[in-house]
CSV table of C-alpha atoms and ligand atoms in Angstrom, one decimal:
chain,number,residue,atom,x,y,z
F,1,MET,CA,-7.0,-88.4,51.0
F,2,ALA,CA,-5.9,-84.8,50.9
F,3,LYS,CA,-6.6,-83.1,47.5
F,4,ILE,CA,-3.5,-81.4,46.3
F,5,ILE,CA,-2.9,-79.5,43.0
F,6,LEU,CA,0.3,-79.1,41.1
F,7,THR,CA,0.6,-77.3,37.8
F,8,ALA,CA,3.3,-75.5,36.0
F,9,ASP,CA,4.3,-73.3,33.0
F,10,ARG,CA,7.5,-73.0,31.2
F,11,PRO,CA,9.2,-69.5,31.5
F,12,THR,CA,9.9,-69.3,27.8
F,13,GLY,CA,7.7,-66.2,27.3
F,14,ARG,CA,4.7,-64.4,28.8
F,15,LEU,CA,1.5,-66.4,29.3
F,16,HIS,CA,-1.2,-66.3,26.7
F,17,LEU,CA,-4.9,-66.9,26.2
F,18,GLY,CA,-4.3,-70.7,25.6
F,19,HIS,CA,-2.8,-70.9,29.1
F,20,TYR,CA,-5.7,-68.9,30.5
F,21,VAL,CA,-8.5,-71.1,29.2
F,22,GLY,CA,-6.5,-74.3,29.3
F,23,SER,CA,-5.4,-74.0,32.9
F,24,LEU,CA,-5.0,-70.6,34.6
F,25,ARG,CA,-8.7,-69.7,34.8
F,26,ARG,CA,-9.5,-73.1,36.3
F,27,ARG,CA,-6.6,-72.8,38.8
F,28,VAL,CA,-7.9,-69.6,40.2
F,29,GLU,CA,-11.4,-71.0,40.6
F,30,LEU,CA,-10.0,-74.1,42.3
F,31,GLN,CA,-7.9,-71.9,44.5
F,32,ASN,CA,-10.8,-69.9,45.6
F,33,SER,CA,-13.1,-72.9,46.1
F,34,GLY,CA,-11.2,-73.9,49.2
F,35,GLN,CA,-11.6,-77.6,48.3
F,36,PHE,CA,-7.8,-78.3,48.1
F,37,GLU,CA,-5.5,-78.8,51.0
F,38,ARG,CA,-2.5,-77.4,49.1
F,39,ILE,CA,-1.9,-75.8,45.7
F,40,PHE,CA,1.5,-75.8,44.2
F,41,ILE,CA,2.1,-73.6,41.1
F,42,MET,CA,5.5,-74.1,39.6
F,43,ILE,CA,7.6,-72.0,37.2
F,44,ALA,CA,9.3,-74.8,35.3
F,45,ASP,CA,12.6,-73.2,34.5
F,46,ALA,CA,14.6,-76.4,34.6
F,47,GLN,CA,12.2,-77.9,32.1
F,48,ALA,CA,12.4,-74.8,29.9
F,49,LEU,CA,16.2,-75.3,29.8
F,50,THR,CA,15.8,-78.7,28.2
F,51,ASP,CA,15.2,-77.1,24.9
F,52,ASN,CA,16.7,-73.7,25.5
F,53,ALA,CA,20.2,-74.8,26.7
F,54,ASP,CA,21.9,-72.2,24.6
F,55,ASN,CA,19.5,-69.4,25.7
F,56,PRO,CA,19.6,-69.3,29.5
F,57,GLU,CA,19.0,-65.6,29.5
F,58,LYS,CA,15.6,-66.1,27.9
F,59,VAL,CA,14.5,-68.4,30.7
F,60,ARG,CA,16.0,-66.2,33.4
F,61,GLN,CA,14.2,-63.1,32.2
F,62,ASN,CA,10.9,-64.9,31.7
F,63,VAL,CA,10.6,-66.2,35.3
F,64,ILE,CA,9.4,-62.8,36.5
F,65,GLU,CA,7.1,-62.5,33.5
F,66,VAL,CA,5.3,-65.8,34.4
F,67,ALA,CA,5.2,-64.8,38.1
F,68,LEU,CA,3.6,-61.4,37.1
F,69,ASP,CA,1.1,-63.3,34.9
F,70,TYR,CA,0.2,-65.6,37.8
F,71,LEU,CA,-0.4,-62.8,40.2
F,72,SER,CA,-2.3,-60.8,37.6
F,73,VAL,CA,-4.9,-63.6,36.9
F,74,GLY,CA,-5.6,-63.8,40.6
F,75,LEU,CA,-3.3,-66.6,41.9
F,76,ASP,CA,-2.8,-65.6,45.5
F,77,PRO,CA,0.4,-66.5,47.4
F,78,SER,CA,-1.5,-66.7,50.7
F,79,LEU,CA,-3.6,-69.5,49.2
F,80,SER,CA,-1.2,-71.1,46.6
F,81,THR,CA,2.5,-71.9,46.8
F,82,LEU,CA,4.2,-70.2,43.9
F,83,PHE,CA,7.7,-71.4,43.3
F,84,ILE,CA,10.6,-72.0,41.0
F,85,GLN,CA,11.4,-75.6,39.9
F,86,SER,CA,15.3,-75.3,39.9
F,87,GLN,CA,15.2,-74.3,43.6
F,88,ILE,CA,14.0,-77.7,44.6
F,89,PRO,CA,16.9,-80.1,44.0
F,90,GLU,CA,14.8,-83.0,45.3
F,91,LEU,CA,12.9,-82.9,42.0
F,92,CYS,CA,16.1,-83.8,40.0
F,93,GLU,CA,16.9,-86.6,42.4
F,94,LEU,CA,13.4,-88.1,42.1
F,95,ALA,CA,13.5,-87.8,38.2
F,96,PHE,CA,16.8,-89.7,38.3
F,97,TYR,CA,15.2,-92.6,40.3
F,98,TYR,CA,12.2,-92.7,37.9
F,99,MET,CA,14.5,-93.0,34.9
F,100,ASN,CA,14.9,-96.6,35.9
F,101,LEU,CA,11.2,-97.3,35.8
F,102,VAL,CA,10.6,-96.1,32.2
F,103,THR,CA,11.9,-97.5,28.9
F,104,VAL,CA,13.3,-95.5,26.0
F,105,GLN,CA,10.6,-97.1,23.8
F,106,ARG,CA,7.8,-95.9,26.1
F,107,LEU,CA,9.2,-92.3,25.9
F,108,GLN,CA,9.4,-92.5,22.1
F,109,ARG,CA,5.7,-93.2,21.9
F,110,ASN,CA,4.7,-89.9,23.6
F,111,PRO,CA,2.6,-88.0,21.0
F,112,THR,CA,3.1,-84.6,22.6
F,113,VAL,CA,6.9,-85.0,22.7
F,114,LYS,CA,6.8,-86.2,19.1
F,115,ALA,CA,4.9,-83.1,18.0
F,116,GLU,CA,7.3,-80.9,19.9
F,117,ILE,CA,10.4,-82.5,18.4
F,118,GLN,CA,8.9,-81.7,15.0
F,119,MET,CA,8.0,-78.1,16.0
F,120,ARG,CA,11.4,-77.4,17.4
F,121,GLY,CA,13.1,-78.8,14.4
F,122,PHE,CA,15.2,-81.4,16.2
F,123,ALA,CA,16.3,-84.3,14.0
F,124,GLU,CA,14.8,-87.6,15.0
F,125,ASN,CA,17.5,-89.6,13.3
F,126,THR,CA,21.0,-88.2,12.9
F,127,VAL,CA,23.6,-89.8,10.7
F,128,GLU,CA,26.9,-89.9,12.5
F,129,GLY,CA,29.4,-87.4,11.2
F,130,ASP,CA,26.6,-85.5,9.4
F,131,THR,CA,27.1,-82.2,11.2
F,132,ALA,CA,25.3,-80.0,8.6
F,133,GLN,CA,22.1,-81.8,9.5
F,134,LYS,CA,19.6,-80.6,12.1
F,135,GLN,CA,20.5,-80.7,15.7
F,136,GLY,CA,19.7,-84.0,17.5
F,137,ILE,CA,17.3,-84.3,20.4
F,138,PRO,CA,18.8,-83.3,23.8
F,139,VAL,CA,18.5,-86.2,26.3
F,140,GLY,CA,17.1,-83.8,28.9
F,141,PHE,CA,14.3,-82.8,26.4
F,142,PHE,CA,13.6,-86.4,25.5
F,143,THR,CA,13.2,-87.3,29.2
F,144,TYR,CA,11.3,-84.2,30.4
F,145,PRO,CA,8.1,-86.2,30.8
F,146,VAL,CA,9.9,-88.3,33.4
F,147,SER,CA,11.0,-85.1,35.2
F,148,GLN,CA,7.4,-83.9,35.0
F,149,ALA,CA,6.2,-87.1,36.7
F,150,ALA,CA,8.8,-86.3,39.5
F,151,ASP,CA,7.4,-82.8,39.8
F,152,ILE,CA,3.8,-83.9,40.2
F,153,THR,CA,4.5,-86.8,42.5
F,154,ALA,CA,7.0,-85.1,44.8
F,155,PHE,CA,4.1,-82.9,46.0
F,156,ARG,CA,1.7,-85.9,46.2
F,157,ALA,CA,-0.5,-84.1,43.7
F,158,THR,CA,-3.9,-85.7,43.1
F,159,THR,CA,-5.0,-83.1,40.6
F,160,VAL,CA,-3.3,-81.5,37.6
F,161,PRO,CA,-5.4,-78.8,35.9
F,162,ALA,CA,-3.9,-78.6,32.3
F,163,GLY,CA,-4.7,-78.6,28.6
F,164,GLU,CA,-5.2,-81.7,26.5
F,165,ASP,CA,-1.5,-81.7,25.4
F,166,GLN,CA,-0.6,-82.8,28.9
F,167,GLU,CA,-2.7,-86.0,28.9
F,168,PRO,CA,0.2,-88.3,27.8
F,169,MET,CA,2.4,-86.8,30.5
F,170,ILE,CA,-0.1,-87.5,33.3
F,171,GLU,CA,-0.6,-91.0,31.9
F,172,LEU,CA,3.1,-91.6,32.1
F,173,ALA,CA,3.2,-90.2,35.7
F,174,ARG,CA,0.4,-92.7,36.6
F,175,GLU,CA,2.4,-95.6,35.1
F,176,ILE,CA,5.5,-94.6,37.0
F,177,VAL,CA,3.6,-94.3,40.3
F,178,HIS,CA,2.0,-97.7,39.6
F,179,LYS,CA,5.4,-99.3,38.9
F,180,PHE,CA,7.1,-97.6,41.9
F,181,ASN,CA,4.4,-98.7,44.3
F,182,SER,CA,4.5,-102.3,43.0
F,183,VAL,CA,8.3,-102.5,43.2
F,184,TYR,CA,8.9,-100.6,46.4
F,185,GLY,CA,5.6,-100.8,48.2
F,186,PRO,CA,2.7,-98.3,48.4
F,187,THR,CA,4.4,-94.8,48.6
F,188,LEU,CA,3.1,-92.5,45.9
F,189,VAL,CA,-0.2,-91.0,44.8
F,190,GLU,CA,-1.6,-91.4,41.3
F,191,PRO,CA,-2.4,-88.0,39.8
F,192,GLU,CA,-5.4,-87.2,37.6
F,193,ILE,CA,-5.6,-84.6,34.9
F,194,LEU,CA,-8.4,-82.0,35.2
F,195,LEU,CA,-9.2,-80.9,31.6
F,196,PRO,CA,-11.2,-77.8,30.8
F,197,ASP,CA,-14.9,-78.7,30.5
F,198,ASN,CA,-15.4,-76.6,27.4
F,199,ALA,CA,-14.1,-78.2,24.2
F,200,ALA,CA,-12.8,-75.0,22.8
F,201,CYS,CA,-10.5,-74.7,25.7
F,202,LEU,CA,-8.9,-78.1,25.5
F,203,ARG,CA,-6.5,-76.8,22.9
F,204,LEU,CA,-7.1,-73.2,22.0
F,205,PRO,CA,-5.9,-72.6,18.4
F,206,GLY,CA,-3.4,-69.8,17.5
F,207,THR,CA,-4.5,-66.5,15.8
F,208,ASP,CA,-3.1,-68.0,12.6
F,209,GLY,CA,-5.6,-70.9,12.8
F,210,LYS,CA,-2.9,-73.4,13.6
F,211,ALA,CA,-4.0,-76.2,16.0
F,212,LYS,CA,-2.4,-74.7,19.1
F,213,MET,CA,-1.7,-71.3,20.5
F,214,SER,CA,1.9,-71.7,21.6
F,215,LYS,CA,4.8,-69.4,22.4
F,216,SER,CA,7.0,-71.4,20.1
F,217,LEU,CA,4.7,-70.8,17.2
F,218,GLY,CA,4.4,-67.1,17.6
F,219,ASN,CA,0.6,-67.1,17.2
F,220,CYS,CA,-0.4,-65.8,20.6
F,221,ILE,CA,-2.5,-63.2,22.2
F,222,TYR,CA,-0.7,-62.5,25.5
F,223,LEU,CA,-2.5,-61.8,28.8
F,224,SER,CA,-0.3,-58.7,29.0
F,225,ASP,CA,-1.1,-57.4,25.4
F,226,THR,CA,-2.6,-53.9,25.3
F,227,ASN,CA,-6.1,-53.1,24.1
F,228,GLU,CA,-4.6,-52.0,20.8
F,229,GLU,CA,-2.5,-55.1,20.3
F,230,VAL,CA,-5.5,-57.4,21.0
F,231,LYS,CA,-7.5,-55.4,18.5
F,232,LYS,CA,-4.8,-55.7,15.8
F,233,LYS,CA,-4.3,-59.4,16.4
F,234,VAL,CA,-8.0,-60.2,16.3
F,235,MET,CA,-8.6,-58.1,13.1
F,236,GLY,CA,-5.8,-60.1,11.4
F,237,MET,CA,-7.2,-63.4,12.5
F,238,TYR,CA,-8.0,-66.3,10.3
F,239,THR,CA,-11.8,-66.9,9.7
F,240,ASP,CA,-13.5,-68.9,7.0
F,241,PRO,CA,-11.4,-68.5,3.7
F,242,ASP,CA,-14.6,-69.1,1.6
F,243,HIS,CA,-16.6,-66.4,3.3
F,244,LEU,CA,-15.6,-63.6,0.9
F,245,ARG,CA,-18.7,-61.4,0.8
F,246,ILE,CA,-21.0,-60.6,3.7
F,247,GLU,CA,-23.9,-62.4,1.9
F,248,ASP,CA,-22.0,-65.7,1.5
F,249,PRO,CA,-22.8,-68.4,4.0
F,250,GLY,CA,-19.9,-69.0,6.4
F,251,LYS,CA,-18.4,-71.9,8.3
F,252,VAL,CA,-18.2,-71.7,12.1
F,253,GLU,CA,-16.4,-75.0,12.6
F,254,GLY,CA,-12.6,-74.4,12.3
F,255,ASN,CA,-13.2,-70.7,12.3
F,256,THR,CA,-10.9,-69.4,15.0
F,257,VAL,CA,-12.9,-66.3,15.8
F,258,PHE,CA,-15.8,-68.5,16.7
F,259,THR,CA,-13.6,-70.9,18.6
F,260,TYR,CA,-12.4,-68.0,20.7
F,261,LEU,CA,-16.0,-66.9,21.3
F,262,ASP,CA,-16.8,-70.4,22.4
F,263,ALA,CA,-14.0,-70.1,24.9
F,264,PHE,CA,-14.7,-66.6,26.3
F,265,CYS,CA,-18.3,-65.7,25.5
F,266,ARG,CA,-20.9,-65.6,28.3
F,267,PRO,CA,-24.7,-65.1,27.7
F,268,GLU,CA,-24.7,-61.6,29.3
F,269,HIS,CA,-22.1,-60.4,26.7
F,270,PHE,CA,-24.9,-60.2,24.1
F,271,SER,CA,-27.1,-57.8,25.9
F,272,GLN,CA,-24.0,-55.8,26.6
F,273,TYR,CA,-22.3,-55.7,23.2
F,274,LEU,CA,-24.7,-57.1,20.5
F,275,PRO,CA,-28.3,-56.9,21.8
F,276,GLU,CA,-29.8,-57.8,18.4
F,277,TYR,CA,-28.7,-61.4,19.1
F,278,GLY,CA,-29.9,-63.4,22.1
F,279,SER,CA,-27.0,-65.9,22.2
F,280,LEU,CA,-23.9,-67.2,20.6
F,281,GLU,CA,-26.0,-69.9,18.9
F,282,GLU,CA,-28.1,-67.2,17.2
F,283,LEU,CA,-25.0,-65.4,16.0
F,284,LYS,CA,-23.5,-68.6,14.6
F,285,ALA,CA,-26.8,-69.4,12.8
F,286,HIS,CA,-26.7,-66.0,11.1
F,287,TYR,CA,-23.1,-66.5,10.1
F,288,ARG,CA,-23.9,-69.9,8.6
F,289,ARG,CA,-26.9,-68.5,6.7
F,290,GLY,CA,-24.9,-65.6,5.3
F,291,GLY,CA,-25.4,-61.9,5.8
F,292,LEU,CA,-23.1,-61.5,8.7
F,293,GLY,CA,-19.6,-60.0,8.2
F,294,ASP,CA,-16.4,-61.0,9.8
F,295,VAL,CA,-15.7,-57.5,11.1
F,296,LYS,CA,-18.9,-57.5,13.3
F,297,VAL,CA,-18.0,-60.8,14.8
F,298,LYS,CA,-14.4,-59.7,15.4
F,299,LYS,CA,-15.5,-56.5,17.1
F,300,LEU,CA,-17.6,-58.6,19.5
F,301,LEU,CA,-14.6,-60.8,20.2
F,302,ILE,CA,-12.3,-57.7,20.8
F,303,ALA,CA,-14.8,-56.3,23.3
F,304,ILE,CA,-15.1,-59.6,25.2
F,305,LEU,CA,-11.3,-60.2,25.3
F,306,ASN,CA,-10.6,-56.7,26.4
F,307,GLU,CA,-13.2,-57.0,29.1
F,308,THR,CA,-11.6,-60.2,30.3
F,309,LEU,CA,-8.1,-58.8,30.2
F,310,ASP,CA,-8.7,-55.4,31.7
F,311,PRO,CA,-8.7,-56.5,35.4
F,312,ILE,CA,-5.7,-58.8,34.6
F,313,ARG,CA,-3.8,-55.8,33.1
F,314,GLU,CA,-4.6,-53.7,36.1
F,315,ARG,CA,-3.3,-56.2,38.6
F,316,ARG,CA,-0.2,-56.7,36.4
F,317,HIS,CA,0.5,-53.0,36.5
F,318,TYR,CA,0.3,-53.1,40.3
F,319,PHE,CA,2.8,-55.9,40.6
F,320,GLU,CA,5.1,-54.5,38.0
F,321,GLY,CA,5.8,-51.7,40.5
F,322,ARG,CA,6.7,-54.3,43.2
F,323,ILE,CA,9.3,-56.6,41.6
F,324,GLU,CA,11.4,-57.0,44.7
F,325,GLU,CA,8.3,-58.2,46.6
F,326,VAL,CA,7.5,-60.6,43.9
F,327,TYR,CA,10.9,-62.2,44.1
F,328,THR,CA,10.6,-62.4,47.9
F,329,MET,CA,7.2,-64.1,47.5
F,330,LEU,CA,8.9,-66.7,45.1
F,331,GLU,CA,11.7,-67.3,47.5
F,332,GLU,CA,9.3,-68.0,50.3
F,333,GLY,CA,7.2,-70.1,48.1
F,334,SER,CA,10.2,-72.1,47.0
F,335,ALA,CA,11.2,-72.7,50.6
F,336,ARG,CA,7.8,-74.1,51.4
F,337,ALA,CA,7.7,-76.2,48.3
F,338,ARG,CA,11.1,-77.6,49.1
F,339,GLU,CA,9.9,-78.7,52.6
F,340,ALA,CA,7.0,-80.6,51.0
F,341,ALA,CA,9.1,-82.3,48.4
F,342,ALA,CA,11.8,-83.2,51.0
F,343,ALA,CA,9.2,-84.9,53.1
F,344,THR,CA,8.1,-87.1,50.1
F,345,LEU,CA,11.7,-87.8,49.2
F,346,ALA,CA,12.3,-89.1,52.7
F,347,ASP,CA,9.5,-91.6,52.2
F,348,ILE,CA,10.8,-92.5,48.8
F,349,ARG,CA,14.4,-93.1,50.1
F,350,ARG,CA,13.0,-95.3,52.8
F,351,ALA,CA,10.9,-97.3,50.3
F,352,MET,CA,13.8,-97.7,48.0
F,353,LYS,CA,16.0,-98.7,50.9
F,354,ILE,CA,18.6,-96.1,50.3
F,355,ASP,CA,18.2,-94.5,53.7
F,356,TYR,CA,21.3,-96.3,54.9
F,357,PHE,CA,22.1,-94.2,57.9
F,358,ASP,CA,18.5,-94.3,59.3
F,359,ASP,CA,18.1,-98.0,58.6
F,360,LYS,CA,19.1,-99.3,62.0
F,361,GLU,CA,18.0,-102.8,61.1
F,362,LEU,CA,20.4,-102.9,58.1
F,363,ILE,CA,23.3,-101.8,60.3
F,364,ALA,CA,22.4,-104.2,63.1
F,365,SER,CA,21.9,-107.2,60.9
F,366,GLN,CA,25.2,-106.7,59.0
F,367,ALA,CA,27.0,-106.1,62.3
F,368,LYS,CA,25.5,-109.4,63.6
F,369,SER,CA,26.4,-111.3,60.5
F,370,TYR,CA,30.0,-110.2,60.7
F,371,ALA,CA,30.2,-110.9,64.4
F,372,ASN,CA,29.0,-114.5,63.7
F,373,ARG,CA,31.8,-115.0,61.2
F,374,GLU,CA,34.4,-114.6,63.8
B,401,LIG,P1,6.1,-73.6,24.8
B,401,LIG,O1,6.0,-73.3,23.4
B,401,LIG,O2,7.3,-73.0,25.5
B,401,LIG,O3,6.0,-75.1,25.0
B,401,LIG,P2,3.4,-73.3,25.4
B,401,LIG,O4,2.7,-72.1,24.9
B,401,LIG,O5,3.2,-74.6,24.7
B,401,LIG,O6,4.9,-73.0,25.5
B,401,LIG,P3,3.4,-74.5,28.1
B,401,LIG,O7,4.2,-73.7,29.1
B,401,LIG,O8,4.0,-75.7,27.4
B,401,LIG,O9,2.9,-73.5,26.9
B,401,LIG,O10,2.0,-74.9,28.7
B,401,LIG,C1,1.6,-74.7,30.0
B,401,LIG,C2,0.2,-75.1,30.3
B,401,LIG,O11,-0.7,-74.4,29.5
B,401,LIG,C3,-0.1,-76.6,30.1
B,401,LIG,O12,-1.0,-77.0,31.1
B,401,LIG,C4,-0.8,-76.6,28.7
B,401,LIG,O13,-1.7,-77.7,28.6
B,401,LIG,C5,-1.6,-75.3,28.8
B,401,LIG,N1,-1.7,-74.8,27.4
B,401,LIG,C6,-0.7,-74.2,26.7
B,401,LIG,N2,-1.1,-73.8,25.4
B,401,LIG,C7,-2.5,-74.1,25.4
B,401,LIG,C8,-3.5,-74.0,24.4
B,401,LIG,N3,-3.2,-73.4,23.3
B,401,LIG,N4,-4.7,-74.4,24.7
B,401,LIG,C9,-5.0,-75.0,25.9
B,401,LIG,N5,-4.1,-75.1,26.9
B,401,LIG,C10,-2.8,-74.7,26.7
B,402,LIG,MG1,4.4,-76.5,25.4
């Protein structure tokens, strides 16, 4: 079976280090490995509108930001199809069919959606007439996991490189595929999530130490942040609150600066930036013992992040001068993506027996049955 990738990001802001370690870095490696028949990278503008209905301008402006971030990390339009979700109407159509295969109760159990409802301040229960209360949950937002299953399966994706928060979505997509194939006959491919292999990257915490770096939480280091911005953000980062004096023993677990080092540090960084330590393990041991200050560790992190981000910034600068070309690339990508989705939808319509005009058998048998009545 052909190996196919689909992944996406919501154009609700520029992409950050969480995206990078959770998914982007892997995508580029997979792209360059040549192991995949096709790679689809989607800018999920329709999904972004599910919780930004009153802010279409934000979504519109961020499409180009995400596209620039893609190109700057090394996604290459000659190897990967980069496209915009809303330009593929087949995805909406498929989501509509899938709605019949999922229960409201099943959607209510999705832990990621539950957390997002909390984070976005939507009211889970609204009392009728109580207009002063929080806003209720938009139906489109509630059902976005179904639409995500449509996105993945419309491209017959086998592999979805994503962060841990996406596990419940992929699980649901697999259930939908299973249900579809058992009701309508084998048509769809069950996707698999490809999680980062490094535990620190499964869900990179925010600079405030909160569980997840996320645009909505405003705790991000962006791929497009300048050297100075990175420095400032890292210097302000949460470490171990009990590590007050340099001599004090410090905690490495739950210390965001060390989590970032786990995600970004390579052995050669030590000879380059801190030759007195042989490895990250040695640095951690010293911190635990006491006698190592936060500033020294933060300076190492700043150097490593800036080294990682420099080539990304350089490529971004290049593409920022070629915005028209970037849009042309997205338009061409969207046309290619649409072709692929339309081919799958033709199979789906046939399986669901809603391909009336192509179903010669249906027409002939009904004609015959009416002829026999005369
Ligand atoms: P929003 O707040 O608009 O939801 P977000 O920052 O959560 O934005 P998404 O666009 O929802 O980002 O996520 C896109 C992809 O990046 C997903 O595959 C997700 O798993 C991954 N990802 C996002 N944040 C992180 C993180 N902090 N750590 C690891 N992976 C992440
Ligand atoms: Mg999110």
